[in-house]
PDB file of N, CA and C in Angstrom:
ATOM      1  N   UNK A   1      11.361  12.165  14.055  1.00 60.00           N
ATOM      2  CA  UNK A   1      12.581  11.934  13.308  1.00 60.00           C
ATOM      3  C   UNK A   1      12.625  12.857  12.100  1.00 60.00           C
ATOM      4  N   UNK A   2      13.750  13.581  11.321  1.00 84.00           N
ATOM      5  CA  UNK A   2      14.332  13.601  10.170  1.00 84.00           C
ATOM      6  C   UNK A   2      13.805  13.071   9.115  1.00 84.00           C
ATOM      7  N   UNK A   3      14.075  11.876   9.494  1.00 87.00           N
ATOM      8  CA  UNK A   3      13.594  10.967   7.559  1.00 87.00           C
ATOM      9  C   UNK A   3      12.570  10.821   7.647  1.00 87.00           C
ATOM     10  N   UNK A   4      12.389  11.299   6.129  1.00 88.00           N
ATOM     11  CA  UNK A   4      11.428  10.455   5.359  1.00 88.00           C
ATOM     12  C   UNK A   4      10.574   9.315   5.639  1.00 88.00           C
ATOM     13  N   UNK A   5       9.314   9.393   5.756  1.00 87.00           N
ATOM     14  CA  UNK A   5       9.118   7.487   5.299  1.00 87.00           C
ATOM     15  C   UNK A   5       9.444   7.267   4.355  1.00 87.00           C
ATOM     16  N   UNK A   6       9.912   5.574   4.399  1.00 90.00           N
ATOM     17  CA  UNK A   6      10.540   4.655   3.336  1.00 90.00           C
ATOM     18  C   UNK A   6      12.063   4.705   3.136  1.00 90.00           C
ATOM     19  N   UNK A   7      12.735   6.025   3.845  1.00 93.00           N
ATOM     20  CA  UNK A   7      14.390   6.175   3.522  1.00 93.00           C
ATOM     21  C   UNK A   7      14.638   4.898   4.209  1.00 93.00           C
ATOM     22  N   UNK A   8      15.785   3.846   3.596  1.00 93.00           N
ATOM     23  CA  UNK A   8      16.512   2.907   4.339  1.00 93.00           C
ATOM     24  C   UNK A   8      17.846   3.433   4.928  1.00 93.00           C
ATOM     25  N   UNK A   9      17.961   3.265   5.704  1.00 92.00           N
ATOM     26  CA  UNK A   9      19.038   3.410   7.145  1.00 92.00           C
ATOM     27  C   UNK A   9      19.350   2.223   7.507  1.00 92.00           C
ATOM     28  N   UNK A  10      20.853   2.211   7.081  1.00 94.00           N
ATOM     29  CA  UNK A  10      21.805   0.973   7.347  1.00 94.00           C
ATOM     30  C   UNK A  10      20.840  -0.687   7.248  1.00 94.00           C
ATOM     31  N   UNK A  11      20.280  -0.331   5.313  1.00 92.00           N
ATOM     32  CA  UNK A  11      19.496  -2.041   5.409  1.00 92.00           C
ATOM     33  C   UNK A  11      17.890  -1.976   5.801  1.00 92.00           C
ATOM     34  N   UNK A  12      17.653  -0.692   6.642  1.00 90.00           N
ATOM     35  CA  UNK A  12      16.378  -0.689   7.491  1.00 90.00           C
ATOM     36  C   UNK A  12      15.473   0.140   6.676  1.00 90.00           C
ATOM     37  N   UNK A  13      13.979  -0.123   6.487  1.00 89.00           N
ATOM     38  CA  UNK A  13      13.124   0.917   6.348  1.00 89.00           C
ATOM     39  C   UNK A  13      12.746   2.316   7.259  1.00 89.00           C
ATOM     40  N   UNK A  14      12.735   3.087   7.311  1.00 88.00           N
ATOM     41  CA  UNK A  14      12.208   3.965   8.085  1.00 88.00           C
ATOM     42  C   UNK A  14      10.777   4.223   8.362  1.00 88.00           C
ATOM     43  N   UNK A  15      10.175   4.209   9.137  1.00 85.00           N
ATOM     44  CA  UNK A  15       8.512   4.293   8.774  1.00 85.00           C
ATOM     45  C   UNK A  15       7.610   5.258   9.787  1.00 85.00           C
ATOM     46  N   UNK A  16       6.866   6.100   9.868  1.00 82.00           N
ATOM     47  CA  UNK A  16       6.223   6.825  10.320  1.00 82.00           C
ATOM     48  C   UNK A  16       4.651   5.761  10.954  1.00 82.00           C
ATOM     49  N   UNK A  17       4.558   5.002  11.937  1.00 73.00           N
ATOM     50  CA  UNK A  17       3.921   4.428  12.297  1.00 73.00           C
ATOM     51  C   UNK A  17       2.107   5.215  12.140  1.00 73.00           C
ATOM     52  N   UNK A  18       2.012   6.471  12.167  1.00 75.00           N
ATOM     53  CA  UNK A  18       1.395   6.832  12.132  1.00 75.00           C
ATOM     54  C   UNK A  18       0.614   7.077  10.557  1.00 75.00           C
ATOM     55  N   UNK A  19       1.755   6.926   9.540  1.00 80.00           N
ATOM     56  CA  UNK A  19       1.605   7.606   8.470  1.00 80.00           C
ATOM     57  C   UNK A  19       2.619   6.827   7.910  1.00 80.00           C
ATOM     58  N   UNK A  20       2.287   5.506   7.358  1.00 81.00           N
ATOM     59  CA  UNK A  20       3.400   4.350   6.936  1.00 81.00           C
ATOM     60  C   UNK A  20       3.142   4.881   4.550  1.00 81.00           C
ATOM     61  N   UNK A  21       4.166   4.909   4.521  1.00 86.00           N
ATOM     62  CA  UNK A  21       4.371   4.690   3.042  1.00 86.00           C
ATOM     63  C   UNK A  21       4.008   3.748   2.108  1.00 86.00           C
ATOM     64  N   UNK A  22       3.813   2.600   3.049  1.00 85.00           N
ATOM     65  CA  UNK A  22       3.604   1.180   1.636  1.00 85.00           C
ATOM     66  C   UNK A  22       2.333   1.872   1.671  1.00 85.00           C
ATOM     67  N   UNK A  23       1.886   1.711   0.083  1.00 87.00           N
ATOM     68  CA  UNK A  23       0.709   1.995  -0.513  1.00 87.00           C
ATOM     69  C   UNK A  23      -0.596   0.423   0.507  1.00 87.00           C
ATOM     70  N   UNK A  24      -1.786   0.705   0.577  1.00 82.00           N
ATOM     71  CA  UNK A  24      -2.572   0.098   1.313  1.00 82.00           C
ATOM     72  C   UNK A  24      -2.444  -1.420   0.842  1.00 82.00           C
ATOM     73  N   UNK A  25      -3.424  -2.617   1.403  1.00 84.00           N
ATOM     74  CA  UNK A  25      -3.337  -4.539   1.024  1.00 84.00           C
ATOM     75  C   UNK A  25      -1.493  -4.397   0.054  1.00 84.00           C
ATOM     76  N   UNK A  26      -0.654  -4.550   0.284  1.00 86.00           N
ATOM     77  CA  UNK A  26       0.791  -4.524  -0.065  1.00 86.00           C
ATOM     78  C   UNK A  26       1.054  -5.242   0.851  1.00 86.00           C
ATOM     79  N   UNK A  27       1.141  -5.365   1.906  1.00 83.00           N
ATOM     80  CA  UNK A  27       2.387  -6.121   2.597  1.00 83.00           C
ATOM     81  C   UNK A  27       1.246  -7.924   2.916  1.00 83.00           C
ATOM     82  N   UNK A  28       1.808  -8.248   3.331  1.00 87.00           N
ATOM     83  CA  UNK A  28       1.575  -9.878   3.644  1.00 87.00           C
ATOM     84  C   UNK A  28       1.230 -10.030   5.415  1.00 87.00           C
ATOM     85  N   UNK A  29       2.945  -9.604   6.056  1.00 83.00           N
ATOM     86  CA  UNK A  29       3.078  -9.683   7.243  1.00 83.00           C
ATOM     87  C   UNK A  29       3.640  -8.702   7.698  1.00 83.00           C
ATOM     88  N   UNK A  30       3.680  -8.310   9.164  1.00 79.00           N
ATOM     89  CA  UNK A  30       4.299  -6.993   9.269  1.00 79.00           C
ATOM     90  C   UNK A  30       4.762  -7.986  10.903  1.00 79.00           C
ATOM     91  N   UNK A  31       5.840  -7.420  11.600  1.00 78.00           N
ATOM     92  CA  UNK A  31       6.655  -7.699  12.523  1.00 78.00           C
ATOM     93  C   UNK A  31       7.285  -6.673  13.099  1.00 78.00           C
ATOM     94  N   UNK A  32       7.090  -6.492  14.460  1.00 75.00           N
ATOM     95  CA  UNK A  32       6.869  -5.194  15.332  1.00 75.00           C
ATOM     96  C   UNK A  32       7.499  -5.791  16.249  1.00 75.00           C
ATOM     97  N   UNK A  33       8.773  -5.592  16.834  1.00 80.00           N
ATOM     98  CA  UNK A  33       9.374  -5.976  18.239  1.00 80.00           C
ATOM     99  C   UNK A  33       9.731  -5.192  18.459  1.00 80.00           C
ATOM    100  N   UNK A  34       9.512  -4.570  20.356  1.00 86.00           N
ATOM    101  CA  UNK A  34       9.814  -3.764  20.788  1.00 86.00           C
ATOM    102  C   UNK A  34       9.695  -2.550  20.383  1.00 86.00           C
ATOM    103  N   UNK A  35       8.182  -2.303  20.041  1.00 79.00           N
ATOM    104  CA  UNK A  35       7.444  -1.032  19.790  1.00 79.00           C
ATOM    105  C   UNK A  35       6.684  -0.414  20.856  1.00 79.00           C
ATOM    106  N   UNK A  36       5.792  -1.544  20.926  1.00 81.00           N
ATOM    107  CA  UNK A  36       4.752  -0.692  21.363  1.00 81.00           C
ATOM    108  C   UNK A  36       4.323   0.133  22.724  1.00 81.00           C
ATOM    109  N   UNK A  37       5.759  -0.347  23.393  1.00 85.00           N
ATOM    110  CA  UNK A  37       5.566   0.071  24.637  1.00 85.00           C
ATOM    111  C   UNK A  37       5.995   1.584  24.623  1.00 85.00           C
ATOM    112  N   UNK A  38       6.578   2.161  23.394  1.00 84.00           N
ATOM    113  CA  UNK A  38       7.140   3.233  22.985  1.00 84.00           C
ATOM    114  C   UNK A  38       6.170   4.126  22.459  1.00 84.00           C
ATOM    115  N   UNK A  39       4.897   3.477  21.933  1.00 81.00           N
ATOM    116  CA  UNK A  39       3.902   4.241  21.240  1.00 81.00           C
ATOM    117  C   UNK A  39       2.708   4.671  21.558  1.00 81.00           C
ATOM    118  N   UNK A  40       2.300   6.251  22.019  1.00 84.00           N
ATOM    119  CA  UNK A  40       1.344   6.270  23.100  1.00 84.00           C
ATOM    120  C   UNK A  40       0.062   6.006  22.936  1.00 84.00           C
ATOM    121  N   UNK A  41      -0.473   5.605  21.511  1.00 85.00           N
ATOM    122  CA  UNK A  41      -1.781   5.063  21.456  1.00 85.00           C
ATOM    123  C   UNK A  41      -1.689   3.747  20.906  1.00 85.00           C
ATOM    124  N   UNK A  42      -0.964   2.845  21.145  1.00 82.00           N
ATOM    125  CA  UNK A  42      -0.872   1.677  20.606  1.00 82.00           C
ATOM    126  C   UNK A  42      -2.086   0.821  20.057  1.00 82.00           C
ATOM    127  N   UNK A  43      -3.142   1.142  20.204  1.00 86.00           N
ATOM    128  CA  UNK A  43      -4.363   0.714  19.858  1.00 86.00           C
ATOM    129  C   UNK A  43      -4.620   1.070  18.315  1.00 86.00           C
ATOM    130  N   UNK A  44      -4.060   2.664  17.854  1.00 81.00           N
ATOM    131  CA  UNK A  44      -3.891   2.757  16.728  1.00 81.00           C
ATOM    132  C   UNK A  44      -3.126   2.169  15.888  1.00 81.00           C
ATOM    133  N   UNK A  45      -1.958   1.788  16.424  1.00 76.00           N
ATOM    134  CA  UNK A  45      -0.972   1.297  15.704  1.00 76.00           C
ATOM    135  C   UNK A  45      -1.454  -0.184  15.040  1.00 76.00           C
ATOM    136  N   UNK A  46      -1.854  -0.739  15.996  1.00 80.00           N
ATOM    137  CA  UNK A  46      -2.428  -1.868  16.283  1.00 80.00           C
ATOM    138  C   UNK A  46      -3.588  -1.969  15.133  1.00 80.00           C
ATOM    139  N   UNK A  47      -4.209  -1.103  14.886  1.00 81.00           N
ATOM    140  CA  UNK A  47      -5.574  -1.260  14.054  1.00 81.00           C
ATOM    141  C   UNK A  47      -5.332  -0.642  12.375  1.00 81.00           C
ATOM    142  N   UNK A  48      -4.351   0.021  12.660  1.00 73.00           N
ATOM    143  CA  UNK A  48      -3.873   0.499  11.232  1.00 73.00           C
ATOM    144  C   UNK A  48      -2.932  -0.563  10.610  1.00 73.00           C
ATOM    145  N   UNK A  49      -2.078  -0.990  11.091  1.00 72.00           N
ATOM    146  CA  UNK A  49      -1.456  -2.754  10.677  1.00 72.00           C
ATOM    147  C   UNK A  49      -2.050  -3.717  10.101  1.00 72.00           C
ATOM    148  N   UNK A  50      -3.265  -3.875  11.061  1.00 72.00           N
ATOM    149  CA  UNK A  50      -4.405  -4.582  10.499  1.00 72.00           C
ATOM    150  C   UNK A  50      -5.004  -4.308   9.175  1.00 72.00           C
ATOM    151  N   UNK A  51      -5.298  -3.006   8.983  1.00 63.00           N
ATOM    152  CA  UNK A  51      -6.447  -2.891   7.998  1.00 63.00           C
ATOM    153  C   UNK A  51      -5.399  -2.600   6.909  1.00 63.00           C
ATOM    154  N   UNK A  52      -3.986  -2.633   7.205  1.00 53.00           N
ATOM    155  CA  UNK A  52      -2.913  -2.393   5.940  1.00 53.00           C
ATOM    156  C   UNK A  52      -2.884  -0.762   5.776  1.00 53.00           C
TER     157      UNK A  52
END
């Protein structure tokens, strides 16, 4: 994509799954529908969520 991480688009965050913007322990919960079948190492995605 174009943007930025963190640009909001119509209300939405934008985020580079690979390379997310919130600074690290920041978020609480994170909520992922209809990702991962889109993302070819999902195991990363998966483990970087985790560790924030």
């Amino acid at each position: 994509s174009e943007l930025e991480p963190g640009t909001l688009v119509a209300g939405f965050r934008h985020e580079d799954l690979q390379n997310l913007s919130f600074p690290d322990n920041s978020l609480d919960c994170i909520l992922s529908l209809d990702v991962l079948e889109h993302v070819p190492d999902y195991t990363f995605h998966l483990t970087k969520t985790q560790n924030g």
